[in-house]
XYZ file of C-alpha atoms in Angstrom:
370
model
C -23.460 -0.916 15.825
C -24.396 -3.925 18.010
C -22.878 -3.605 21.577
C -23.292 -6.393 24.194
C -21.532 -9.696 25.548
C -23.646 -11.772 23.111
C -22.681 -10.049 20.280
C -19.283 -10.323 20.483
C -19.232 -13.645 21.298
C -21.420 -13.934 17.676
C -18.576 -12.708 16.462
C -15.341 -14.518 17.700
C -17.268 -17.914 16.889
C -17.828 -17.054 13.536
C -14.246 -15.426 13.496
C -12.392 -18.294 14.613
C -14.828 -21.084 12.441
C -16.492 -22.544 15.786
C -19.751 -23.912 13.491
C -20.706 -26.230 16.034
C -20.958 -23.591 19.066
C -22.315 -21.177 17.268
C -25.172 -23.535 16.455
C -25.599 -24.583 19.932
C -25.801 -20.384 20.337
C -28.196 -20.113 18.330
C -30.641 -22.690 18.980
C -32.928 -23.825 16.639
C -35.935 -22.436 18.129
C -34.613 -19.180 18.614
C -34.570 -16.317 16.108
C -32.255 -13.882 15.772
C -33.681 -10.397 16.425
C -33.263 -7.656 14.093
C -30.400 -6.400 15.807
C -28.548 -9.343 15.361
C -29.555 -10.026 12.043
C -28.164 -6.771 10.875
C -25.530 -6.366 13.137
C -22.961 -3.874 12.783
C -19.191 -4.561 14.385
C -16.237 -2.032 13.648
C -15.427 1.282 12.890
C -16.177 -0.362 9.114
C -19.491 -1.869 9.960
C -19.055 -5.289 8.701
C -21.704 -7.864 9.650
C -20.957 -11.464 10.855
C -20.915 -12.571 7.351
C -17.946 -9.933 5.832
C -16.204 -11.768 8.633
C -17.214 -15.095 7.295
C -15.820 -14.422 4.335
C -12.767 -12.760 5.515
C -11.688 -15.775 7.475
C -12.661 -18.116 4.500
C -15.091 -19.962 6.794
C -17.145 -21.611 4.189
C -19.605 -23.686 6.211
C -20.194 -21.087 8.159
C -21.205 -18.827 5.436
C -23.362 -21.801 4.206
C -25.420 -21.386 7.717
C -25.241 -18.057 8.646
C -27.308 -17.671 4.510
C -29.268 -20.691 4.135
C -30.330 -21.181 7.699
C -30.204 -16.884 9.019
C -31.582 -15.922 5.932
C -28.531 -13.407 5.549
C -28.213 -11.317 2.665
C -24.839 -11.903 0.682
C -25.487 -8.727 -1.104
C -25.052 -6.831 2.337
C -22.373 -4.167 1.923
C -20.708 -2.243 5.213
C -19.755 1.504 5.321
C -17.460 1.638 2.412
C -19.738 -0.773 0.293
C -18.023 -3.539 0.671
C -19.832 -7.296 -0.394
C -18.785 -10.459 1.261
C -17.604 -11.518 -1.912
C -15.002 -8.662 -1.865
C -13.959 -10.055 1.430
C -13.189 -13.839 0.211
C -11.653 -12.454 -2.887
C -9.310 -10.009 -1.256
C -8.134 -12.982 1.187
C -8.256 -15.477 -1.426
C -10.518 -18.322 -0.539
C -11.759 -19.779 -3.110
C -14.374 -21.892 -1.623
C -16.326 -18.925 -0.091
C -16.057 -16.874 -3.377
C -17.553 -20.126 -5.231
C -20.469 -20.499 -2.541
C -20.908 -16.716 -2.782
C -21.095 -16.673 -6.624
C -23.456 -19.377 -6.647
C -25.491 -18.270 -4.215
C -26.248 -15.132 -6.575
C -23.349 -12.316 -5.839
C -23.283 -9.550 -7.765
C -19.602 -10.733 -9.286
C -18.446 -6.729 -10.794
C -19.868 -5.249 -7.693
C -18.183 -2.370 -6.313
C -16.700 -1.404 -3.114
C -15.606 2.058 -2.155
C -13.053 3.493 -4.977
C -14.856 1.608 -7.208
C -12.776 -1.723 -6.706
C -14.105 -4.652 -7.906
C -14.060 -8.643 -6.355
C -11.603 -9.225 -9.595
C -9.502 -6.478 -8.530
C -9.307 -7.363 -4.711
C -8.313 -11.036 -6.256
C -5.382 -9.695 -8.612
C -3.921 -7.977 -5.170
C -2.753 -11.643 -4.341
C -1.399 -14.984 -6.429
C -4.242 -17.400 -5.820
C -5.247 -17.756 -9.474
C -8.224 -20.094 -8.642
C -9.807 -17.109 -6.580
C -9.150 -15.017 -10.251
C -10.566 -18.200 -12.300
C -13.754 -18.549 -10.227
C -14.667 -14.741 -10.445
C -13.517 -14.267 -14.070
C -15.278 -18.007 -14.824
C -18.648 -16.377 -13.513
C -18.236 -12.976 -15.760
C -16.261 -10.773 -14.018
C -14.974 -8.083 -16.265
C -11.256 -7.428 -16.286
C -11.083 -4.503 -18.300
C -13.412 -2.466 -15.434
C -11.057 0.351 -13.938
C -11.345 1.735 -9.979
C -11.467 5.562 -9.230
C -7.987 6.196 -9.747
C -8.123 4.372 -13.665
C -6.365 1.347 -12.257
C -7.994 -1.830 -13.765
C -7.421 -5.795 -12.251
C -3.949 -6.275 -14.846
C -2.664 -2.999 -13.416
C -3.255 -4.172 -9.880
C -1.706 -7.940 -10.897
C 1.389 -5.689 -12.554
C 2.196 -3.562 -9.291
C 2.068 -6.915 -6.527
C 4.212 -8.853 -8.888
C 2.122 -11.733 -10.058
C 3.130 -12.917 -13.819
C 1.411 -16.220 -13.892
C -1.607 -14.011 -12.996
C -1.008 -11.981 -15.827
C -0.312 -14.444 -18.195
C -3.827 -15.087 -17.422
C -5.666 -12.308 -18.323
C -3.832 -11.510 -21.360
C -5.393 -15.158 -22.104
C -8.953 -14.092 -21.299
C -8.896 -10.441 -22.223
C -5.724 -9.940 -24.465
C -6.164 -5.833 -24.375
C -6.113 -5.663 -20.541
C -2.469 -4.704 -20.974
C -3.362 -1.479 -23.163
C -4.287 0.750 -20.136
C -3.238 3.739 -17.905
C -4.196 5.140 -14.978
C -5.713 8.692 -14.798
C -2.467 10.299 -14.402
C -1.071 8.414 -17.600
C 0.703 5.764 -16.114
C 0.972 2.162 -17.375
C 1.574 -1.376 -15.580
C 4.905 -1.097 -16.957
C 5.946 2.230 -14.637
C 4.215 0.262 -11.649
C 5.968 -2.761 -12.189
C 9.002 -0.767 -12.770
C 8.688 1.129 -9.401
C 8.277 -1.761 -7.532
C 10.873 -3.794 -8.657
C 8.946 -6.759 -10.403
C 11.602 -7.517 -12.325
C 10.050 -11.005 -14.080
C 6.938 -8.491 -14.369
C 8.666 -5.912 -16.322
C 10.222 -9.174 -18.488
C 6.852 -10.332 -19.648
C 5.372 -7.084 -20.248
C 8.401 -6.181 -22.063
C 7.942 -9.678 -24.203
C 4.032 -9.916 -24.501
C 2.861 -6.290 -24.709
C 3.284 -3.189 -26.920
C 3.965 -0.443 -24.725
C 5.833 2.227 -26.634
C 9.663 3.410 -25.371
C 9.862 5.789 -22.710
C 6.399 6.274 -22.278
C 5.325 9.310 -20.084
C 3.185 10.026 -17.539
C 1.072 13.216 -16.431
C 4.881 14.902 -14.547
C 6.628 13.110 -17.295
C 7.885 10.169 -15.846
C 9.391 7.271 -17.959
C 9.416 3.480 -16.285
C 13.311 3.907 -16.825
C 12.988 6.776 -14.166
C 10.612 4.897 -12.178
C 13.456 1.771 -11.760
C 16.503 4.259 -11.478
C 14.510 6.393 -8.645
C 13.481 3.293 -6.502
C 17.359 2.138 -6.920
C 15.540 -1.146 -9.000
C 18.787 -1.179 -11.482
C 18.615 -4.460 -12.717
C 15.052 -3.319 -14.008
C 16.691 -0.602 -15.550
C 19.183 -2.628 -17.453
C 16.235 -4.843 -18.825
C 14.488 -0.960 -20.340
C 17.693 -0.544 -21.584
C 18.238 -3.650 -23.787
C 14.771 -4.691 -24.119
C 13.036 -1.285 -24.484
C 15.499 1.497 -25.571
C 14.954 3.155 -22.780
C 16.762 6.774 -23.009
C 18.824 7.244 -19.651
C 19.070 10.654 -20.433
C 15.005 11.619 -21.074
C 13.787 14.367 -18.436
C 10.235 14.612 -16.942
C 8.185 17.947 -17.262
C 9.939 20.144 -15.190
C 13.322 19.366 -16.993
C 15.205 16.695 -14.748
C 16.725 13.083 -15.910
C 16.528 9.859 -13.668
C 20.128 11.250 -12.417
C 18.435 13.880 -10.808
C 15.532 11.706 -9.055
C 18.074 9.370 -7.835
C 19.704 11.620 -5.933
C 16.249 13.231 -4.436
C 16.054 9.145 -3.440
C 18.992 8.733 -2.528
C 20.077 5.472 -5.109
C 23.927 5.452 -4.857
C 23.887 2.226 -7.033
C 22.019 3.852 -9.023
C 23.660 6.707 -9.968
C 27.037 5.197 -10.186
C 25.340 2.960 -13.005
C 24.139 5.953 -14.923
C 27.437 8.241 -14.814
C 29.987 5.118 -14.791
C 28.560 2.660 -17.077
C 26.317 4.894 -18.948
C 28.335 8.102 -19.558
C 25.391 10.515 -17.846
C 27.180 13.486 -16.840
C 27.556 14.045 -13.291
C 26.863 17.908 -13.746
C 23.730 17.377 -16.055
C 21.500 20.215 -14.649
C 17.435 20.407 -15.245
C 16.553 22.276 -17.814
C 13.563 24.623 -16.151
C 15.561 25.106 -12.584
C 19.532 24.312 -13.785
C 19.770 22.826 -10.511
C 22.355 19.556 -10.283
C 22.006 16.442 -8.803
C 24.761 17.787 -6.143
C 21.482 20.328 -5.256
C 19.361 18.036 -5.139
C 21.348 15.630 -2.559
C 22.026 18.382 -0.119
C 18.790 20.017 -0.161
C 17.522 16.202 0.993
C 20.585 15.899 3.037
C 21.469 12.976 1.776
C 25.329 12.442 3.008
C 26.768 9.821 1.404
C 24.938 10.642 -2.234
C 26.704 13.878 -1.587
C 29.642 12.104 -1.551
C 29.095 9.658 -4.037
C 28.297 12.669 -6.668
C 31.549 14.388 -4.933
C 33.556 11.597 -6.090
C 32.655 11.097 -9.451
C 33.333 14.567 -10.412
C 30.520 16.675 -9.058
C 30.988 20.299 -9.390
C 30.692 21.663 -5.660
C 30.686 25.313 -6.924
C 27.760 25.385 -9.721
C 25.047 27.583 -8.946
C 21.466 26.858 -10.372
C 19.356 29.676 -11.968
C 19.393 31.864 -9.122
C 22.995 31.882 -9.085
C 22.883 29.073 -5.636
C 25.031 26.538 -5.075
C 24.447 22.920 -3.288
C 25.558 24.539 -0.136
C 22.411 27.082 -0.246
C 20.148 24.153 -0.586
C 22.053 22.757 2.161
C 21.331 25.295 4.069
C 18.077 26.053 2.869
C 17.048 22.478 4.246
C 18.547 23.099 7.644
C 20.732 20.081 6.563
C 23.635 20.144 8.779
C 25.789 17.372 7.667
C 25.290 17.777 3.986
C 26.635 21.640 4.833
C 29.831 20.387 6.491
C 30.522 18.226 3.959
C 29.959 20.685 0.936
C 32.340 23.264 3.182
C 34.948 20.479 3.247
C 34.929 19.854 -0.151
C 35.859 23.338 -1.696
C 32.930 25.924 -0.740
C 34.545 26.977 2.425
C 36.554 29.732 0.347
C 33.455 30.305 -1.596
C 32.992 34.104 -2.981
C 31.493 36.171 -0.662
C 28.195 36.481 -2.573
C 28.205 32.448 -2.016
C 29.298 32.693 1.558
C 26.322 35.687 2.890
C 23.791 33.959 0.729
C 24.123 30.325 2.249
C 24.835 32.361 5.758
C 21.528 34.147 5.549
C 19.757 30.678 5.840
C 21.202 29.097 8.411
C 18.752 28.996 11.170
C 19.356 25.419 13.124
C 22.120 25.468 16.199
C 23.661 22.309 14.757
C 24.244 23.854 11.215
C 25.385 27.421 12.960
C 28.074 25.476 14.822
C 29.022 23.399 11.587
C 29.847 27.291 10.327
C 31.849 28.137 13.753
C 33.825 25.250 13.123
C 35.117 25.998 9.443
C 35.763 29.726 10.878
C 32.993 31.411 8.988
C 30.591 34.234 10.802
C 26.804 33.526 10.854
C-alpha cells in the first residue's frame, strides 16, 4: 500500500477530476516509479484508476492509460476491474472508454459479480446498453445464483427489465440457489410496478416456493408490502392460506414482523383465522407476537379474536413465550387480557421463566408469586 504525502495527493487529484494539476504533477519528463504505478490505497487496494472510474472521470482515465501506461485489467483485493467501478456508479462514458480500450466486459469481481450485474444495481440503462452492446452476458449468475434480471428485479428498475427480456427473453426463468425467483425479491421489497410486469410478461408458476418454503405472497404480507399482496391475489392466485416448511401461513410471519396492516387484511378482508396455528409447532400468531414482544400486534391479534389461552404443542400459551423472551410488556398485556387467572399448570410454567426485574415486577403487580 503506497504511504506518503505525494501519494495521496495522486489520489485526491484524480478523485476530485483535477486533470490539469495532476499533469503539472506529473511532469512530462518524469516517470512514475513502480510504486506509483502500482499503487495500492485502502483497506480494498484500489489503484488511482478504480478511483477514476468510480468518480466517472473520463479524461482522466484517458491519461492515467494512454499516457501511464496503466493496465485497465488491474483488479484490487476482491478482484475488482475498473470497469466494475464505472458500471456500479453508472458512467457511461468511462465504461465506453474502458470497453474500447479492451476490458474484459463478463469479468468477475469477488462473488462472482459481473460489470452487467453492478449496472442492473442502478437505472442508468445506457451504462446496461453499452456493456450488453459489447457482449456482456445477462444470463451469467454470481455466487449466490443471482443473475443481472434478478439484481434489476430486487432495486426496482422495470424499464431495465423490459430490457433484458428484449435482449435475452429467458433471463426471467431463474432462481437463486436457495430457490427463490425475482418475483419473491421484488415482492419483499415492495416493487410494486416490478411485481406488475413480472406478473404480465413472465411465467412464473402460483405460489412458487423457495428452499424454507416461502411463497412471494408471504414475502409481501411479511414486509407489510399489502398492496403487493393484493396484486398476487388477483393477478397470480396467490393462496393466503399456503404455509412454508415448518408449517406456518403469512399470518404467522406477519406477526414475527410485526405487519398490523397486514394482518388485519388477511383475517378481515380475507377470512384467515386469527387462531390458525402451524402445523409442525401448533403455535399461533398470538405466540409468535409475544415471544417477539411485539405490543401492539399483541393487541391487534387480541382484538380480532385471538385466543389468549391456546397452548401450542407443549401445552404453552403466548404468555410462556412472553416470558420465555424476557418480554415484559407483551407479559402484562397477555395477564390483562385473561391469563392472569390462568390454571396453575399455566401460571408455574410461565413463572419458572421469568428471569428479568422488569417482567418479575409486571408479576408483583397482577398479585402473582415469582
Amino acid at each position: 500500500m503506497v504511504e506518503g504525502e505525494r501519494p495521496r495527493k495522486l489520489l485526491r487529484l484524480v478523485q476530485e477530476g483535477w486533470l490539469e494539476t495532476l499533469r503539472d504533477e506529473l511532469r512530462p519528463d518524469e516517470v512514475l516509479d513502480p510504486e506509483e504505478r502500482s499503487g495500492r490505497y485502502g483497506r480494498s487496494g484500489d489503484t488511482l484508476l478504480h478511483h477514476a472510474a468510480r468518480y466517472g472521470h473520463r479524461d482522466i482515465l484517458t491519461y492515467l492509460v494512454e499516457v501511464l501506461g496503466m493496465d485497465v485489467e488491474v483488479f484490487n483485493r476482491d478482484y475488482k476491474r475498473p470497469l466494475h467501478e464505472a458500471a456500479s456508479m453508472g458512467h457511461e462514458e468511462c465504461v465506453s472508454y474502458l470497453l474500447e480500450r479492451g476490458a474484459s466486459v463478463d469479468c468477475l469481481k469477488k462473488a462472482d459479480w459481473t460489470p452487467l450485474m453492478m449496472a442492473c444495481t442502478r437505472r442508468n440503462l445506457e451504462v446496461i446498453k453499452a456493456l450488453v452492446e459489447h457482449g456482456a452476458n445477462p444470463l451469467l449468475k454470481n455466487k449466490d445464483g443471482w443473475n443481472c434480471f434478478h439484481i434489476a428485479s430486487r432495486e426496482g428498475h422495470p424499464e431495465v427489465l423490459q430490457y433484458l427480456l428484449a435482449v435475452s427473453p429467458s433471463s426471467w426463468d431463474t432462481e437463486s440457489m436457495i430457490k427463490r425467483t425475482p418475483l419473491h425479491t421484488a415482492a419483499m421489497h415492495g416493487c410494486f410496478d416490478v411485481v406488475e410486469l413480472l406478473l404480465e410478461r413472465c411465467q412464473y408458476k402460483p405460489d412458487s416456493r423457495d428452499k424454507c418454503g416461502v411463497t412471494p405472497f408471504m414475502d409481501a404480507i411479511q414486509n407489510g408490502h399489502v398492496n403487493i399482496a393484493r396484486l398476487l391475489l388477483e393477478k397470480h392466485q396467490a393462496c393466503p392460506t399456503a404455509v412454508d416448511a415448518l408449517g406456518a401461513q403469512p399470518l404467522h410471519r406477519a406477526a414475527v414482523t410485526a405487519q398490523d396492516e397486514a394482518i388485519q387484511f388477511l383475517v378481515t378482508e380475507l377470512g384467515v383465522d386469527v387462531n390458525a396455528r402451524v402445523t409442525a409447532l401448533q403455535l399461533t400468531a398470538l405466540h409468535y407476537a409475544a415471544k417477539e414482544g411485539h405490543v401492539h400486534t399483541i393487541q391487534t391479534l387480541l382484538a380480532l379474536g385471538a385466543d389468549v389461552q391456546a397452548k401450542d404443542g407443549k401445552n404453552r400459551s403466548a404468555l410462556h413465550a412472553a416470558c420465555a423472551g424476557q418480554q415484559a410488556a407483551a407479559a402484562r398485556i397477555l395477564l390483562r387480557a385473561g391469563l392472569k387467572d390462568a390454571p396453575d399448570d399455566t401460571g408455574t410454567l410461565a413463572r419458572q421463566l421469568v428471569k428479568k426485574p422488569d417482567l418479575i415486577q409486571v408479576f408483583q403487580e397482577m398479585n402473582i408469586s415469582t
